[in-house]
Coordinates of N, CA, C and O in Angstrom, one line a residue:
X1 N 22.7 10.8 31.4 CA 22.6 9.4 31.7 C 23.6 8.6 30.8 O 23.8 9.1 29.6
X2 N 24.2 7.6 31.1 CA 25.2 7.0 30.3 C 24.4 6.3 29.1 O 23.2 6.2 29.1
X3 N 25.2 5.9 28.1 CA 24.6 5.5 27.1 C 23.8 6.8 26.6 O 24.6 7.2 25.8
X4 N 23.1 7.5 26.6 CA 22.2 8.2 26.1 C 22.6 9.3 24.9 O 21.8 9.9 24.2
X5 N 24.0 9.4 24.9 CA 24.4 10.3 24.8 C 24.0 11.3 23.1 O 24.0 12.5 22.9
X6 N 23.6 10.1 22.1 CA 23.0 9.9 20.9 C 21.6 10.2 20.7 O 21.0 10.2 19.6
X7 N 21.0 10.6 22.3 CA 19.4 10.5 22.0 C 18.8 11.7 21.4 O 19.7 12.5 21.3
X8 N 17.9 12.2 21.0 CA 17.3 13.4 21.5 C 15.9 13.4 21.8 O 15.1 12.5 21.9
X9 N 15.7 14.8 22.1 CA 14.2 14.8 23.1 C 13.6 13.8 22.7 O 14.1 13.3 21.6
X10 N 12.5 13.3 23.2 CA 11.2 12.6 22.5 C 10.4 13.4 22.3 O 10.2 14.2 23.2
X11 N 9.4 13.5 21.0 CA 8.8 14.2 20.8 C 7.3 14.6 21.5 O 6.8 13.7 22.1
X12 N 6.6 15.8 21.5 CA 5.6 15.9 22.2 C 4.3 15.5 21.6 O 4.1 16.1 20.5
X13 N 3.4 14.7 22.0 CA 2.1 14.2 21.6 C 1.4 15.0 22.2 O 1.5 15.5 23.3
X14 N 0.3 15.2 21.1 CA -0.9 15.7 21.2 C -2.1 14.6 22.4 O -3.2 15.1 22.9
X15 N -1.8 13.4 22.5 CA -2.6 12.6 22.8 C -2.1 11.5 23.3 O -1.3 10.9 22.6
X16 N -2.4 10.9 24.7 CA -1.7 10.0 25.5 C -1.9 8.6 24.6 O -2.5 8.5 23.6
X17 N -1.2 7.6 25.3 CA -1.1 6.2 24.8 C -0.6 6.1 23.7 O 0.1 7.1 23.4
X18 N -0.7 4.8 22.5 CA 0.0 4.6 21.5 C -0.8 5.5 20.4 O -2.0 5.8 20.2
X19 N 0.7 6.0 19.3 CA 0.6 6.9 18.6 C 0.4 6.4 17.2 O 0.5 5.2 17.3
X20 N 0.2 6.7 16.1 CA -0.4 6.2 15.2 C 1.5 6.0 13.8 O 2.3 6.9 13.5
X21 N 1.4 5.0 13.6 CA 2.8 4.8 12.9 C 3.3 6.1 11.4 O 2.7 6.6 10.5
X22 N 4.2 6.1 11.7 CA 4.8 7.3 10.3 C 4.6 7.1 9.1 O 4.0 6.0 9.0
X23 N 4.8 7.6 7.9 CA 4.9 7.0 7.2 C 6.4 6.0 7.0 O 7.5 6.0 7.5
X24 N 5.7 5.4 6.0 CA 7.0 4.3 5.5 C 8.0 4.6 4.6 O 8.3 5.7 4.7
X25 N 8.5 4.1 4.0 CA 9.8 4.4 3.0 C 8.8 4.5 1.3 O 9.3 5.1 0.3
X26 N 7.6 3.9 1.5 CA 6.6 4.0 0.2 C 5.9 5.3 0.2 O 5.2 5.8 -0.7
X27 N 6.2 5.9 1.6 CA 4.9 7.0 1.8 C 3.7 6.9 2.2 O 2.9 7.9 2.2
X28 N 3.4 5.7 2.5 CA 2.3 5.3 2.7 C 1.8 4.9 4.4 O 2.8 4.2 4.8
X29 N 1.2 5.0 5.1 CA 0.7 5.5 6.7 C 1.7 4.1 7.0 O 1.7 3.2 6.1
X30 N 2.2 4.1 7.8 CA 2.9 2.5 8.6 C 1.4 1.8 9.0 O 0.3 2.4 8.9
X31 N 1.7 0.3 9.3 CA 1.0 -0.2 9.8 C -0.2 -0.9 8.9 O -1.0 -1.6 9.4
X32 N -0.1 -0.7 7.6 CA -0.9 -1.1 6.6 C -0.7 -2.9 6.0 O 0.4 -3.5 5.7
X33 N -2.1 -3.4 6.0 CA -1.7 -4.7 5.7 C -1.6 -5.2 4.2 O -2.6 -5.8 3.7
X34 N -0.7 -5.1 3.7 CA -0.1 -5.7 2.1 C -0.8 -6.7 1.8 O -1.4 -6.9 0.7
X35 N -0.8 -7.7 2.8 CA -1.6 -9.3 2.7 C -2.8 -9.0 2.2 O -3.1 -9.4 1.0
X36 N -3.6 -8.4 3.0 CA -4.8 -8.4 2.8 C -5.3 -7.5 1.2 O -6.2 -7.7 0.4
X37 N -4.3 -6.4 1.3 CA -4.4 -5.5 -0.1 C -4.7 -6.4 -1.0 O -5.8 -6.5 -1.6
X38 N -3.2 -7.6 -1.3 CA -2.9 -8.9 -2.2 C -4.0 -9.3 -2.7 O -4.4 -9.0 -3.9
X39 N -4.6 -10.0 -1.7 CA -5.7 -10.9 -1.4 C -6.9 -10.3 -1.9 O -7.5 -11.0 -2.7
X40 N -7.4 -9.2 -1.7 CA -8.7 -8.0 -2.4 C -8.4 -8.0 -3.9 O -9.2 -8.3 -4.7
X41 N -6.8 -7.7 -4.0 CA -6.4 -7.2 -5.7 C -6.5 -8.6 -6.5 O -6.8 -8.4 -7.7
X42 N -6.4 -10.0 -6.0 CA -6.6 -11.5 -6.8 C -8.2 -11.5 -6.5 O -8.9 -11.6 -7.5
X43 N -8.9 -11.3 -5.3 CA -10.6 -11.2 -5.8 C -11.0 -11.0 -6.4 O -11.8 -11.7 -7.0
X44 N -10.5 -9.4 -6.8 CA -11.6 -8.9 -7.9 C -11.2 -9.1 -9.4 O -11.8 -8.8 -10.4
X45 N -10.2 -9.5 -9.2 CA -9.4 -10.0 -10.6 C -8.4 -9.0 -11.2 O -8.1 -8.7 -12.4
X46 N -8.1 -8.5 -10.2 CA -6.9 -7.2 -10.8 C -5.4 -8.1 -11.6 O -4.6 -8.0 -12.6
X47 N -5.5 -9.0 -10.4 CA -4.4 -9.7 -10.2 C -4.5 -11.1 -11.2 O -4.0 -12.2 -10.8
X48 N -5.2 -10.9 -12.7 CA -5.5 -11.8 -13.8 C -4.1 -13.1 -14.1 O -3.9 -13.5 -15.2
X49 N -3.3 -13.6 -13.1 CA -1.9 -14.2 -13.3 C -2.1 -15.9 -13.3 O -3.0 -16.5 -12.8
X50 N -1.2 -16.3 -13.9 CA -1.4 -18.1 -13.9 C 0.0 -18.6 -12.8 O 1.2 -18.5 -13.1
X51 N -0.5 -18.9 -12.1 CA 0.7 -19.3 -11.7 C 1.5 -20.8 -12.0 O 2.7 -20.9 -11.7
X52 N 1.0 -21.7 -12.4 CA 1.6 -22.3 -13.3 C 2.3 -22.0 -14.5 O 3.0 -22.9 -15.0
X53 N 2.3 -20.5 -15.2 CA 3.3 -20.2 -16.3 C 3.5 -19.3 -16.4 O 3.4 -18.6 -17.3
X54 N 4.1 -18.9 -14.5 CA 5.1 -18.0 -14.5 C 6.5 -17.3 -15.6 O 6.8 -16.2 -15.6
X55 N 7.0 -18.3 -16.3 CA 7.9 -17.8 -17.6 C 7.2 -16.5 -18.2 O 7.5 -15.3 -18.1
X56 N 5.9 -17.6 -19.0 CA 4.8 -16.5 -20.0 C 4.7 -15.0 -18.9 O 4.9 -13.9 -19.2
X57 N 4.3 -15.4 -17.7 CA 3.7 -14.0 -16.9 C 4.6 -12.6 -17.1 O 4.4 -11.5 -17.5
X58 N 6.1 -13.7 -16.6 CA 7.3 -12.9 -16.7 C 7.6 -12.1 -17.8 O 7.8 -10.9 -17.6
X59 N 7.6 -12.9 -19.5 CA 7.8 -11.9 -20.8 C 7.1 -11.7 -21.2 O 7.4 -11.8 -22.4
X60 N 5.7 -11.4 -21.0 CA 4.5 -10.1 -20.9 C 5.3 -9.2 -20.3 O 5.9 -8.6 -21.1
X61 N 5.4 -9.0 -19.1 CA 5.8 -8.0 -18.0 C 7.4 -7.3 -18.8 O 7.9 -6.1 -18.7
X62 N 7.7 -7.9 -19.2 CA 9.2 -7.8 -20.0 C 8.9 -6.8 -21.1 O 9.6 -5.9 -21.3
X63 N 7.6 -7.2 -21.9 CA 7.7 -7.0 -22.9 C 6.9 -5.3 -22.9 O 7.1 -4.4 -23.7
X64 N 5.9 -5.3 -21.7 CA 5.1 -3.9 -21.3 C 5.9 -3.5 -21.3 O 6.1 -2.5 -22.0
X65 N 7.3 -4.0 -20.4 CA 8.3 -2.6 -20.1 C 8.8 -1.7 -21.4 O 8.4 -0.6 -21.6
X66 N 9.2 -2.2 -21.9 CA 10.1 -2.5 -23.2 C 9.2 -1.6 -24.2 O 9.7 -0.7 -25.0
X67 N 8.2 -1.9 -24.0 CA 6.9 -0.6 -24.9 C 6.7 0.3 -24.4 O 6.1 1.2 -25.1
X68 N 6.9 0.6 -23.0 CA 6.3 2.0 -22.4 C 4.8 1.6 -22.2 O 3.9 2.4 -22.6
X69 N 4.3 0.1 -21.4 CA 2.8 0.3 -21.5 C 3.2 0.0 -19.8 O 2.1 -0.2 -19.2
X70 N 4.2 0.0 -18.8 CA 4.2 0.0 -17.7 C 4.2 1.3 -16.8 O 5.1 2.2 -16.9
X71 N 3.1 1.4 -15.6 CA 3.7 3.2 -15.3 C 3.7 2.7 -13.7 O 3.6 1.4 -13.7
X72 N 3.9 3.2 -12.8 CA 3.6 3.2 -11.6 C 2.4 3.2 -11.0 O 1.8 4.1 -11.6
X73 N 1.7 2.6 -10.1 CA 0.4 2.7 -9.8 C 0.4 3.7 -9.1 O 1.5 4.0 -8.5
X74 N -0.9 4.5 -8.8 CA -1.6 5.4 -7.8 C -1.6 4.9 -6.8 O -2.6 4.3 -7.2
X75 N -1.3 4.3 -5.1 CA -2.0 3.9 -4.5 C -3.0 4.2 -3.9 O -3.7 3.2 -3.5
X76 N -3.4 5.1 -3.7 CA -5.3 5.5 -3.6 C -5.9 4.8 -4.7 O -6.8 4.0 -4.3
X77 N -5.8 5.0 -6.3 CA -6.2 4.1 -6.9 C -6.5 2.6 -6.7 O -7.6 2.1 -6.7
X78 N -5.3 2.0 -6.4 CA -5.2 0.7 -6.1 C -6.2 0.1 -4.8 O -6.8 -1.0 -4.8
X79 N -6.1 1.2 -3.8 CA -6.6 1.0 -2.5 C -8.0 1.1 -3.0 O -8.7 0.1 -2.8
X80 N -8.6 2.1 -3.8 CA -10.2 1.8 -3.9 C -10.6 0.9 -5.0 O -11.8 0.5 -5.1
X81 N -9.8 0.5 -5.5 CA -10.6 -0.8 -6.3 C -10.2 -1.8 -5.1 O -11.0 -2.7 -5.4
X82 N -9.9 -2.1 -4.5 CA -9.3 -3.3 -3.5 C -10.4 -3.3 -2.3 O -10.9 -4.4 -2.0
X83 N -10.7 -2.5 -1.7 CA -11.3 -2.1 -0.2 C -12.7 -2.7 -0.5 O -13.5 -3.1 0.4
X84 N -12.9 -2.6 -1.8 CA -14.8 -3.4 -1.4 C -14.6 -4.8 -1.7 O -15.5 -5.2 -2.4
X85 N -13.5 -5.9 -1.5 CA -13.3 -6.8 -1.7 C -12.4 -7.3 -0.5 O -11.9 -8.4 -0.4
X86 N -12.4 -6.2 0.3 CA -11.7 -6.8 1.9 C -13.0 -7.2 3.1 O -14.2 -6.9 3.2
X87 N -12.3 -7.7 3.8 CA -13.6 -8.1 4.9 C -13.6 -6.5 5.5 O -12.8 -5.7 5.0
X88 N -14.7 -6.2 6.5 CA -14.9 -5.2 7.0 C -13.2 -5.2 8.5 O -12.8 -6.2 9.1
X89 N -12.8 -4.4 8.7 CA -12.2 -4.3 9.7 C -10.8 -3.3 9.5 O -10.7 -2.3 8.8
X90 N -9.7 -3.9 10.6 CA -8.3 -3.0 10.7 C -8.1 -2.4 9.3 O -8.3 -1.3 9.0
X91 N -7.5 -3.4 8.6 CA -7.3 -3.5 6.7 C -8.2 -2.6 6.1 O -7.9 -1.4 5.8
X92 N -9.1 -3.2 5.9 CA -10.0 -2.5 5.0 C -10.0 -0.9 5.2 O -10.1 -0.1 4.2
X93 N -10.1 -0.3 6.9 CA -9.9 0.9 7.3 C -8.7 2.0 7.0 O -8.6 3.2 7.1
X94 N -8.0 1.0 6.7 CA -6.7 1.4 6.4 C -6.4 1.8 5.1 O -5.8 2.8 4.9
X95 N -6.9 1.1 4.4 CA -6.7 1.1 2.5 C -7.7 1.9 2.5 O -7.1 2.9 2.0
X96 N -8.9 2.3 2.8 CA -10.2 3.4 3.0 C -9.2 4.5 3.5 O -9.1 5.4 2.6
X97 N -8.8 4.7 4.2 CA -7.6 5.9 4.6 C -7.1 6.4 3.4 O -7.2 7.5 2.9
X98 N -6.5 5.3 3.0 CA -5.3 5.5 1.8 C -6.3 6.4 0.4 O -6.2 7.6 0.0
X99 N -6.9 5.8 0.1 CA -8.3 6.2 -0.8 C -9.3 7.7 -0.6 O -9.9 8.5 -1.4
X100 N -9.1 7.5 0.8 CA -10.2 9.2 0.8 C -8.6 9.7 1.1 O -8.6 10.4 2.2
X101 N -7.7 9.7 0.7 CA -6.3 11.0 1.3 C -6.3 11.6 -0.1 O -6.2 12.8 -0.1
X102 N -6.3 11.2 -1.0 CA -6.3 11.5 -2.6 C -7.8 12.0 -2.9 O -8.0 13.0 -3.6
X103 N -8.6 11.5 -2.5 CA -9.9 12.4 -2.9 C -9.7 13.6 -2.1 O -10.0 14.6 -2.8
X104 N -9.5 13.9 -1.2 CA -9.3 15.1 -0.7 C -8.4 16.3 -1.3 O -8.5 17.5 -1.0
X105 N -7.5 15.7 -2.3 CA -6.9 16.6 -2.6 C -5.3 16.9 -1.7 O -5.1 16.5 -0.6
X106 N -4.3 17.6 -2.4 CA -3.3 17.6 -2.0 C -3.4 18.9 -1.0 O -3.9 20.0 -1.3
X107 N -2.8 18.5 0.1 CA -2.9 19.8 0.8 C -4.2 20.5 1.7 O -4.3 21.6 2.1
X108 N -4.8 19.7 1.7 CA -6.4 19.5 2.2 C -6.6 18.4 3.7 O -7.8 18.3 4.2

């Protein structure tokens, strides 16, 4: 077919209709809502920030680096402190995803 010439097969599904999204460039399942993550992580007070003195927020953050008190987060970690502070639904099922993939273990 013209134009096509770039394509290749499409792949075969196990299961008709829409397929569930890949992972992302974070590794993390597509389709996951950040907003709502946000919004859980300032609930429960993870997210302790003033937003009025942004500067100060900023050289704290400067200053962890600079000491070695900054590491990367877990996100299964992050997902289970967050998930009992989302409403029940899409989101919440999703970060609950994220959270039982690491209790299960690698390769499991």
């Amino acid at each position: 077919m013209p134009g096509s010439a770039d394509t290749r097969p499409v792949p075969a599904c196990e299961r008709p209709g829409p397929q569930p999204a890949g992972p992302g460039e974070d590794g993390l399942p597509g389709g996951l809502d950040y907003a709502a993550l946000l919004d859980a992580l300032a609930a429960s007070g993870v997210l302790d920030t003033d937003p009025d003195d942004q500067a100060s927020e900023e050289a704290d953050r400067e200053a962890a680096e600079a000491e070695g008190r900054v590491a990367d987060a877990d996100p299964a970690q992050v997902a289970a402190a967050a998930v009992e502070y989302m409403d029940p639904g899409p989101a919440q099922a999703g970060w609950l995803g994220v959270a039982a993939a690491s209790a299960r273990g690698p390769g499991e």
